[in-house]
XYZ file of C-alpha atoms in Angstrom:
667
model
C 3.253 -13.638 18.299
C 3.030 -10.228 16.620
C 5.042 -7.423 18.250
C 4.608 -3.816 17.083
C 7.679 -1.564 17.309
C 6.852 2.071 18.164
C 9.157 5.034 18.675
C 9.937 8.658 17.876
C 12.001 9.452 14.761
C 15.776 9.232 15.267
C 15.566 7.077 18.382
C 17.505 4.194 16.798
C 14.392 2.217 15.902
C 15.853 0.879 12.640
C 19.092 -0.161 14.357
C 17.083 -1.937 17.046
C 14.957 -3.693 14.432
C 18.065 -4.917 12.630
C 19.701 -6.051 15.889
C 16.627 -7.983 17.016
C 15.841 -9.617 13.685
C 19.229 -9.887 11.978
C 17.533 -9.275 8.650
C 14.261 -8.055 7.317
C 12.038 -8.549 4.336
C 10.218 -5.803 2.524
C 6.548 -6.646 2.297
C 5.905 -3.484 0.298
C 4.484 -0.135 1.336
C 1.740 0.505 3.828
C -1.507 0.998 1.986
C -1.682 4.367 0.238
C 1.592 5.802 1.534
C 5.300 5.815 0.778
C 6.379 4.404 4.130
C 7.864 0.955 3.764
C 6.341 -1.882 5.728
C 9.091 -3.960 7.340
C 8.499 -7.239 9.129
C 11.183 -9.532 10.548
C 11.450 -12.625 12.713
C 13.132 -12.232 16.084
C 16.353 -14.200 16.469
C 15.777 -17.488 18.293
C 12.266 -16.346 19.243
C 8.919 -17.452 17.816
C 7.740 -13.919 17.185
C 7.484 -11.388 14.376
C 8.474 -7.752 14.765
C 6.540 -5.108 12.812
C 8.491 -1.878 12.325
C 6.121 1.101 12.344
C 7.007 4.597 11.067
C 8.616 6.936 13.573
C 6.073 9.286 15.178
C 5.925 11.745 18.064
C 2.269 11.114 18.843
C -0.528 8.709 17.946
C -2.431 11.771 16.731
C -0.871 12.136 13.250
C 0.049 15.363 11.470
C 0.598 13.881 8.004
C -0.743 11.062 5.871
C 2.408 8.994 6.326
C 2.179 9.300 10.124
C -1.449 8.184 9.858
C -0.118 4.712 9.066
C 0.419 4.107 12.785
C -3.101 5.094 13.824
C -4.541 2.973 11.005
C -2.436 0.066 12.232
C -3.708 0.447 15.795
C -7.321 0.667 14.623
C -7.402 -2.086 12.025
C -4.457 -4.508 12.460
C -3.947 -7.286 14.984
C -0.898 -7.431 17.257
C -0.153 -8.958 20.638
C 2.428 -6.722 22.294
C 4.094 -3.345 21.994
C 7.819 -2.645 22.010
C 8.464 1.049 22.590
C 11.968 2.415 22.051
C 12.888 5.595 23.922
C 15.884 7.877 23.432
C 17.391 8.173 26.905
C 18.858 11.577 26.045
C 15.394 12.922 25.091
C 13.262 11.029 27.581
C 10.824 13.836 28.415
C 9.773 14.275 24.784
C 9.642 10.520 24.104
C 7.336 9.822 27.048
C 4.454 11.620 25.285
C 4.194 8.638 22.928
C 4.856 6.095 25.686
C 1.926 7.273 27.803
C -0.387 7.121 24.797
C 0.779 3.559 24.088
C 0.079 2.522 27.694
C -3.476 3.800 27.270
C -3.995 1.241 24.479
C -4.265 -1.471 27.126
C -1.756 -3.801 25.425
C 1.322 -5.320 27.096
C 4.167 -2.830 26.650
C 7.944 -3.259 26.990
C 10.203 -0.199 26.898
C 13.705 -0.282 25.452
C 15.732 2.660 26.757
C 18.157 3.306 23.894
C 21.160 5.610 23.508
C 22.091 5.465 27.181
C 25.670 6.095 26.057
C 24.639 9.306 24.279
C 22.658 10.377 27.340
C 25.658 9.700 29.594
C 27.881 11.828 27.362
C 25.357 14.632 27.763
C 25.395 14.308 31.549
C 22.076 12.459 31.817
C 21.588 9.273 33.855
C 18.242 7.434 33.751
C 17.185 4.951 36.472
C 15.567 2.201 34.435
C 14.189 0.272 37.416
C 12.521 3.371 38.824
C 11.087 4.203 35.394
C 9.692 0.678 35.094
C 8.066 0.920 38.535
C 6.358 4.211 37.688
C 5.192 3.111 34.230
C 4.163 -0.305 35.507
C 5.867 -2.068 32.623
C 9.284 -3.731 31.982
C 12.100 -1.325 31.047
C 15.660 -2.218 30.067
C 18.638 -0.283 28.710
C 20.056 -1.021 25.247
C 22.571 0.376 22.804
C 20.901 -0.650 19.560
C 23.761 0.310 17.241
C 26.175 -2.086 18.931
C 23.526 -4.651 19.912
C 24.298 -4.306 23.635
C 21.294 -5.366 25.715
C 19.213 -6.384 22.693
C 19.128 -10.084 23.631
C 17.746 -9.203 27.070
C 15.144 -6.953 25.440
C 14.117 -9.743 23.038
C 13.601 -12.184 25.914
C 11.697 -9.568 27.861
C 9.296 -8.684 25.055
C 8.504 -12.322 24.284
C 8.043 -13.316 27.946
C 4.540 -14.137 29.145
C 5.116 -13.154 32.775
C 3.870 -9.591 32.468
C 0.463 -8.225 31.677
C -1.097 -4.875 30.929
C -1.035 -1.811 33.134
C -3.581 -2.177 35.939
C -3.696 1.535 36.781
C -4.087 4.787 34.893
C -0.988 6.948 35.072
C -2.897 10.100 34.203
C -6.074 11.378 35.776
C -7.504 13.805 33.191
C -10.050 15.424 35.488
C -13.716 14.809 36.251
C -15.103 15.983 32.890
C -12.874 13.802 30.715
C -12.939 10.775 33.015
C -16.749 10.853 32.934
C -16.643 11.076 29.143
C -14.300 8.068 29.012
C -16.778 6.102 31.111
C -19.660 7.208 28.875
C -17.850 6.193 25.678
C -16.822 2.901 27.266
C -20.464 2.013 27.892
C -21.448 2.980 24.344
C -18.731 0.937 22.571
C -18.917 -2.057 24.887
C -18.903 -5.201 22.747
C -18.413 -3.255 19.502
C -14.606 -3.048 19.478
C -11.553 -4.628 21.098
C -9.672 -1.322 21.208
C -9.279 0.451 24.546
C -12.210 2.827 25.050
C -9.951 5.061 27.176
C -7.485 5.469 24.314
C -10.267 5.985 21.765
C -11.902 8.696 23.880
C -8.686 10.616 24.556
C -7.623 10.476 20.907
C -11.105 11.536 19.843
C -10.985 14.569 22.135
C -7.465 15.437 20.929
C -8.822 15.695 17.389
C -7.432 12.505 15.845
C -9.281 12.427 12.500
C -8.656 8.701 11.975
C -10.157 7.843 15.354
C -13.067 10.207 14.758
C -13.894 8.461 11.480
C -13.605 5.084 13.222
C -15.943 6.205 16.005
C -18.440 7.577 13.502
C -18.633 4.061 12.093
C -19.271 2.573 15.543
C -21.694 5.064 17.084
C -22.768 7.458 14.353
C -21.591 10.992 13.651
C -24.318 12.854 15.545
C -23.868 11.020 18.845
C -20.087 11.459 18.736
C -20.327 15.165 17.943
C -22.759 15.654 20.846
C -20.272 14.054 23.259
C -17.407 16.202 21.929
C -19.392 19.472 22.122
C -20.526 18.743 25.653
C -17.041 18.037 27.037
C -15.543 20.976 25.107
C -17.981 23.353 26.807
C -17.326 21.924 30.271
C -13.518 22.033 29.879
C -13.567 25.595 28.552
C -15.796 26.762 31.411
C -13.553 25.174 34.039
C -10.110 25.915 32.594
C -10.471 28.375 29.722
C -8.650 25.915 27.427
C -9.640 23.779 24.474
C -9.888 20.047 25.139
C -6.722 19.151 23.250
C -4.774 21.897 25.064
C -6.088 20.656 28.404
C -5.144 17.027 27.658
C -1.672 18.027 26.462
C -1.002 20.141 29.554
C -2.231 17.396 31.885
C -0.034 14.811 30.159
C 2.948 17.166 30.166
C 2.678 17.746 33.918
C 2.735 13.989 34.549
C 5.718 13.534 32.212
C 7.614 16.339 33.929
C 7.014 14.658 37.285
C 8.202 11.268 35.978
C 11.316 12.796 34.400
C 12.352 14.477 37.662
C 12.022 11.182 39.527
C 14.005 8.987 37.107
C 16.768 11.255 35.762
C 19.888 12.759 37.259
C 21.725 15.510 35.403
C 25.397 16.320 35.831
C 26.976 19.650 35.055
C 28.782 19.546 31.721
C 32.263 20.986 31.705
C 32.756 20.968 27.944
C 30.702 21.625 24.845
C 29.353 18.377 23.328
C 30.805 17.260 20.005
C 27.417 17.592 18.255
C 27.094 21.225 19.265
C 30.586 22.031 18.023
C 29.905 20.318 14.704
C 26.511 21.977 14.336
C 28.069 25.375 14.924
C 30.250 24.647 11.892
C 28.053 22.739 9.404
C 24.897 24.813 10.023
C 26.773 28.116 10.045
C 25.016 30.876 8.139
C 28.000 31.419 5.831
C 29.816 28.066 5.901
C 26.881 25.619 5.768
C 26.313 25.622 1.998
C 30.038 25.707 1.011
C 30.621 22.690 3.291
C 27.691 20.868 1.680
C 28.994 21.616 -1.836
C 32.514 20.534 -0.851
C 31.231 17.192 0.429
C 29.223 16.746 -2.770
C 32.349 17.469 -4.821
C 34.373 14.853 -2.943
C 31.505 12.390 -3.385
C 31.473 12.973 -7.145
C 35.259 12.671 -7.351
C 34.976 9.259 -5.707
C 32.052 8.305 -7.957
C 33.416 9.493 -11.282
C 37.155 9.595 -10.888
C 38.961 7.910 -8.014
C 36.792 4.773 -7.700
C 33.899 4.783 -10.147
C 35.552 4.916 -13.552
C 38.216 2.253 -12.885
C 35.528 -0.161 -11.668
C 33.228 0.683 -14.589
C 36.089 0.133 -17.036
C 36.716 -3.305 -15.515
C 33.033 -4.225 -15.798
C 32.867 -2.844 -19.343
C 35.881 -4.925 -20.290
C 34.196 -8.023 -18.892
C 30.863 -7.403 -20.662
C 32.343 -6.479 -24.051
C 35.028 -9.130 -23.807
C 34.617 -12.504 -22.052
C 30.826 -12.242 -21.575
C 30.110 -11.232 -25.171
C 32.477 -13.935 -26.466
C 30.766 -16.531 -24.270
C 27.318 -15.515 -25.544
C 28.512 -15.564 -29.161
C 29.986 -19.025 -28.686
C 26.715 -20.251 -27.166
C 24.733 -18.813 -30.086
C 27.085 -20.529 -32.529
C 26.713 -23.875 -30.745
C 22.902 -23.756 -30.809
C 22.917 -22.690 -34.463
C 21.236 -19.330 -33.954
C 20.271 -17.436 -37.095
C 21.869 -14.148 -38.092
C 18.740 -12.333 -36.907
C 18.855 -13.915 -33.436
C 22.594 -13.272 -33.245
C 22.085 -9.607 -34.133
C 19.221 -8.990 -31.718
C 21.128 -10.615 -28.832
C 24.552 -9.056 -29.434
C 23.697 -5.746 -31.124
C 20.462 -5.200 -29.211
C 20.332 -6.844 -25.783
C 24.041 -7.016 -24.901
C 24.767 -3.557 -26.308
C 21.650 -1.994 -24.747
C 21.507 -3.670 -21.333
C 25.264 -4.051 -21.013
C 25.733 -0.378 -21.838
C 23.624 0.484 -18.794
C 25.041 -2.152 -16.446
C 28.617 -0.890 -16.837
C 27.599 2.110 -14.717
C 26.398 -0.023 -11.792
C 29.647 0.527 -9.797
C 29.225 4.295 -10.022
C 25.553 4.089 -9.033
C 26.388 2.001 -5.965
C 29.329 4.206 -4.968
C 27.104 7.287 -5.127
C 24.350 5.598 -3.091
C 26.910 4.366 -0.554
C 28.129 7.879 0.171
C 24.597 9.304 0.214
C 23.714 6.627 2.786
C 26.876 7.555 4.709
C 25.770 11.188 4.904
C 22.231 10.148 5.904
C 23.239 7.667 8.596
C 25.831 10.009 10.079
C 23.102 12.556 10.824
C 24.450 15.171 8.398
C 21.536 15.238 5.918
C 19.167 16.623 8.560
C 21.603 19.523 8.945
C 21.497 20.140 5.183
C 17.709 20.550 5.375
C 18.192 23.034 8.235
C 20.775 25.007 6.260
C 18.544 25.062 3.178
C 15.570 26.293 5.227
C 16.959 29.827 5.160
C 17.018 29.775 1.374
C 13.756 27.866 0.946
C 11.894 30.492 2.993
C 12.869 33.116 0.432
C 11.112 31.181 -2.356
C 7.891 30.294 -0.528
C 8.868 26.923 0.968
C 10.706 25.667 4.034
C 13.490 23.207 4.761
C 11.079 20.275 4.962
C 10.486 20.590 1.205
C 14.185 19.986 0.595
C 13.937 16.487 2.083
C 11.829 15.075 -0.823
C 14.229 16.829 -3.173
C 17.192 15.059 -1.554
C 15.313 11.773 -1.895
C 14.874 12.731 -5.550
C 18.659 12.553 -5.980
C 18.190 8.801 -5.732
C 14.936 8.503 -7.679
C 12.327 11.137 -8.478
C 9.413 8.741 -7.888
C 9.879 8.268 -4.099
C 10.914 11.923 -3.922
C 7.536 12.992 -5.309
C 5.748 10.558 -2.999
C 7.689 11.825 0.027
C 5.996 15.211 -0.422
C 3.040 13.640 1.409
C 4.777 14.490 4.672
C 4.280 18.214 3.927
C 1.137 19.453 5.650
C -0.019 22.430 3.533
C -1.513 21.645 0.072
C 0.220 24.596 -1.598
C 3.700 23.568 -0.434
C 3.008 19.901 -1.166
C 2.060 20.566 -4.806
C 4.958 22.963 -5.254
C 7.408 20.389 -3.890
C 5.954 17.732 -6.216
C 6.472 20.021 -9.219
C 10.067 20.827 -8.255
C 11.353 17.385 -7.236
C 11.761 16.072 -10.853
C 14.354 18.829 -11.391
C 16.653 16.998 -8.978
C 19.211 14.866 -10.781
C 18.211 11.243 -10.111
C 20.474 8.202 -10.370
C 18.961 7.284 -13.767
C 20.597 10.392 -15.261
C 23.951 9.416 -13.785
C 24.960 6.987 -16.598
C 24.382 9.770 -19.138
C 26.652 12.109 -17.186
C 29.276 9.399 -16.765
C 29.260 8.685 -20.493
C 29.636 12.305 -21.569
C 32.077 13.539 -18.944
C 34.278 10.536 -19.746
C 34.253 11.552 -23.409
C 34.541 15.351 -23.139
C 35.531 16.479 -19.628
C 38.092 13.945 -18.401
C 40.005 16.424 -16.235
C 36.908 18.022 -14.708
C 34.500 15.122 -14.328
C 33.445 15.771 -10.730
C 33.168 19.529 -11.197
C 30.984 19.197 -14.312
C 28.621 16.717 -12.652
C 28.446 18.852 -9.492
C 27.520 21.856 -11.631
C 24.538 19.921 -13.037
C 23.275 19.025 -9.556
C 23.675 22.637 -8.417
C 21.906 23.965 -11.519
C 18.995 21.628 -10.822
C 18.683 23.056 -7.285
C 19.038 26.680 -8.447
C 16.431 26.252 -11.193
C 14.078 24.606 -8.672
C 14.464 27.583 -6.311
C 13.781 30.090 -9.106
C 10.704 28.175 -10.262
C 9.519 27.895 -6.633
C 9.731 31.692 -6.262
C 7.877 32.222 -9.537
C 5.121 29.698 -8.809
C 4.649 30.802 -5.168
C 4.038 34.360 -6.399
C 1.652 33.342 -9.193
C -0.190 30.029 -9.514
C 0.550 28.716 -5.998
C 0.121 31.618 -3.628
C -0.189 30.932 0.082
C 1.489 31.237 3.458
C 4.665 29.304 4.198
C 4.374 26.850 7.081
C 6.824 26.660 9.968
C 9.752 24.266 9.695
C 10.489 22.006 12.640
C 13.125 19.278 12.412
C 14.909 17.134 14.951
C 18.662 17.010 14.560
C 19.794 13.465 15.352
C 23.134 12.983 17.115
C 26.162 12.414 14.914
C 26.974 8.748 14.577
C 29.672 6.635 12.989
C 27.655 4.481 10.542
C 28.115 0.725 10.665
C 29.214 -0.936 7.435
C 26.444 -3.554 7.521
C 23.811 -0.837 7.830
C 25.449 1.197 5.066
C 25.593 -1.747 2.718
C 21.971 -2.669 3.366
C 20.862 0.908 2.713
C 23.016 1.090 -0.441
C 21.629 -2.183 -1.750
C 18.045 -1.102 -1.080
C 18.631 2.063 -3.088
C 20.647 0.486 -5.902
C 18.857 -2.801 -6.546
C 16.070 -0.970 -8.360
C 18.592 0.168 -10.961
C 19.664 -3.428 -11.625
C 16.058 -4.647 -11.632
C 15.118 -1.998 -14.182
C 18.085 -2.952 -16.372
C 16.960 -6.583 -16.316
C 13.323 -5.839 -17.162
C 12.363 -2.475 -18.602
C 15.715 -1.693 -20.244
C 15.867 -5.261 -21.595
C 12.486 -4.896 -23.302
C 13.299 -1.366 -24.436
C 16.607 -2.465 -25.970
C 14.848 -5.110 -28.038
C 12.279 -2.580 -29.287
C 14.917 0.047 -30.061
C 17.018 -2.470 -31.963
C 14.009 -3.644 -33.982
C 13.264 -0.015 -34.936
C 16.899 0.400 -35.998
C 16.873 -2.926 -37.887
C 13.761 -2.254 -39.943
C 12.717 0.630 -42.177
C 10.248 1.541 -44.945
C 12.333 -0.418 -47.448
C 12.415 -3.636 -45.401
C 14.662 -5.206 -42.789
C 18.407 -5.158 -42.143
C 18.543 -1.619 -43.496
C 21.192 1.011 -42.909
C 20.761 2.775 -39.597
C 20.099 6.137 -41.267
C 17.225 4.576 -43.235
C 15.541 2.868 -40.286
C 12.301 3.664 -38.524
C 14.354 4.833 -35.540
C 16.108 7.411 -37.726
C 12.756 8.580 -39.085
C 11.329 9.044 -35.590
C 14.431 10.822 -34.300
C 14.550 12.995 -37.410
C 11.197 14.528 -36.538
C 12.746 16.157 -33.457
C 16.156 17.021 -34.942
C 15.228 20.507 -36.297
C 13.844 21.508 -32.894
C 17.075 20.439 -31.189
C 19.474 22.173 -33.603
C 19.413 25.580 -31.806
C 20.468 23.927 -28.538
C 23.444 22.092 -30.030
C 22.470 18.532 -30.893
C 20.172 18.569 -33.911
C 20.679 14.962 -35.032
C 18.199 12.143 -35.361
C 20.343 10.110 -32.962
C 19.854 12.696 -30.206
C 16.145 12.986 -30.973
C 15.632 9.221 -30.768
C 17.591 9.004 -27.506
C 15.597 11.779 -25.866
C 12.322 10.167 -26.914
C 13.223 6.869 -25.259
C 14.501 8.876 -22.283
C 10.897 9.794 -21.509
C 10.242 6.117 -20.788
C 13.322 5.881 -18.545
C 16.420 8.049 -18.429
C 18.650 4.950 -18.476
C 17.140 4.086 -21.877
C 19.122 6.993 -23.358
C 22.294 4.994 -22.842
C 20.711 1.842 -24.271
C 19.588 3.756 -27.365
C 23.005 5.331 -27.919
C 24.778 2.009 -27.472
C 22.571 0.467 -30.145
C 22.744 3.448 -32.519
C 26.505 3.882 -32.291
C 27.374 0.179 -31.897
C 30.314 -0.782 -34.122
C 31.778 -4.216 -33.249
C 35.490 -4.289 -32.438
C 36.131 -0.760 -33.703
C 35.669 2.006 -31.189
C 34.166 2.789 -27.825
C 30.901 4.672 -27.553
C 32.681 7.608 -25.940
C 35.085 7.819 -28.858
C 32.217 7.802 -31.352
C 30.345 10.481 -29.412
C 33.419 12.711 -29.547
C 33.004 12.846 -33.326
C 29.298 13.731 -33.107
C 29.243 16.361 -30.340
C 31.371 19.329 -29.370
C 32.134 19.813 -25.659
C 29.660 22.709 -25.568
C 26.958 20.607 -27.244
C 27.731 17.738 -24.869
C 27.206 19.977 -21.827
C 24.002 21.330 -23.337
C 22.799 17.758 -23.894
C 23.487 16.792 -20.263
C 21.728 19.944 -19.084
C 18.713 19.085 -21.224
C 18.648 15.558 -19.777
C 18.687 17.095 -16.299
C 15.709 19.398 -16.837
C 13.485 18.156 -19.640
C 10.286 16.193 -19.041
C 10.240 13.709 -16.134
C 10.293 10.006 -16.926
C 7.029 8.127 -17.442
C 7.035 6.634 -13.912
C 7.496 10.080 -12.360
C 4.723 11.597 -14.481
C 2.381 8.782 -13.417
C 3.313 9.372 -9.767
C 2.671 13.114 -10.088
C -0.767 12.337 -11.550
C -1.522 10.009 -8.649
C -0.210 12.300 -5.905
C -1.865 15.495 -7.144
C -5.026 13.743 -8.387
C -5.002 16.435 -11.050
C -4.500 16.288 -14.803
C -3.788 20.039 -14.776
C -0.783 19.810 -12.446
C 0.515 16.763 -14.313
C 0.444 18.644 -17.629
C 2.052 21.686 -15.994
C 4.860 19.525 -14.559
C 5.715 18.206 -18.029
C 5.220 21.441 -19.963
C 7.143 23.818 -17.726
C 10.086 21.406 -17.403
C 10.446 21.156 -21.199
C 10.200 24.926 -21.674
C 12.752 25.640 -18.924
C 15.135 22.981 -20.271
C 14.928 24.318 -23.812
C 15.365 27.986 -22.867
C 18.297 27.330 -20.541
C 20.083 25.057 -23.036
C 19.508 27.653 -25.743
C 21.153 30.319 -23.578
C 24.052 28.018 -22.659
C 24.745 26.806 -26.194
C 24.220 30.038 -28.102
C 25.896 32.072 -25.362
C 28.827 29.650 -25.355
C 29.227 29.990 -29.100
C 29.255 33.798 -28.829
C 31.965 33.532 -26.175
C 34.081 31.321 -28.431
C 33.520 27.935 -26.762
C 33.167 24.916 -29.013
């Protein structure tokens, strides 16, 4: 049995999915979009639950939301599970009524009844079920209360589909539904009533589907005819007429099933929102939370754990590998490539895993608590000034984890101008791959100010993005700014299991990359350092790696780090930012003598070190991000611009920082 899970965003759909299935498996992404496709088996039930993206309507506004319509049109499923937020029941019922029109068995889970009660709202589930003609039960998905009853209800065979139409759309539309029904009879298994209503509401996916069934001309004739009749009788467009008719029915249902009490005190969410979204306090609060997060990542928790892992890798693990190589009689070449190349390169990246996971844990904490939506709202005021809106800041926040999904998340932005602009700006956000570089350098040069230095890099990335957005929106990407609408979810205390799952999902890619791409890159980098024009086993300064890095050294001298080592590291950083650490570990590797941080302290000044980190932040995106930009924009021009402008901005800003710092007496 295949059960499709539908619901509005922020209704607790993910919590319900986890409660009903216990675990889930990622099958990948839905075709052509960034939205993850999640499928899980119901506990103790012979059924699979398919988690669909959160939507407000089956008529999508963005490409990602179109996943749901495509699913309805082209996938097979047996039943529908619709989750409703009891505290926002009137808005949620817009989707519910559209789902009932599909003609499939529907079960409604009324979630967040505790939140609704706190807001003075009581919903009569039995009365709601009677009106909708489908089973309804109350649940609290976060705690799992009522989820077992819901699972039994949705897998039961004792209920069928709705045998009446909740909404009478008027003579003109009802006649059109009958006409379409006769035309598509035997050509599709999808409800002709749903197809007709969605077609008249302007659902482009349904229109394309209907063109395939009946032909474009016949469909357009039907639409023109009903549009004329509706306008003559009501003075409204068809989609306006359908929306108003549906809204009147929903308003009637809501009055019958809800009871509202007078609230004697201001809800907690409103008090918090008055503080964290305050015009003057919102951004300082955000920066303060970021500072605490970086202190935990780089100082209080992160560095001690990284030191322990580093001690294990460079000590017992390296000794164990060396002993194994000795036992199997490995040659000096094999010994060198394993210890000096793979262990030094991959191990040098893996030591930062604790810090990566700590950062992702606290980002997940802020997301799951409902705070990140408030950050987007706060940033909307600033984003408007540069030709964007708060919705564009959401892909940028995703970019803090990885620029690739951040760029892909720009698909949710409706206007082409804002979508391209967001794609160009997202790589300026400091992703987790840059984090090991920061950790390495702040540990070597800025021990007392680690969190502050890293926070400054994140803030600079945002400020530069805003300046570039203003420049581009006034020149090469002119256009009107769209309106920003966002739903603020209620504040919640995140559950540890959910936090850990979210953290693992974000962080496992870092480990996977270390075990594959960084592994292969470390071998290649070591081979380039091992061989040179004069042969093999040459001095590092005479290797091919030194020759390649030396080509870029003169260009890098004015910004503070004109060495072949820096040039070689930056070149490999284009493939993946983590590869910078692998390259440096191999270049500066001296067995049993000194740590990498100690060796770097002899090669860089603090000013040059900050300039280097700033360059890593801003210079060209990694190869995967560039490929994603090419795919998302479908334009070689915008891909070249994304690489070129980032390098120019990085170079100019680092030049100002380094040369200005020298003039001011910093070293």
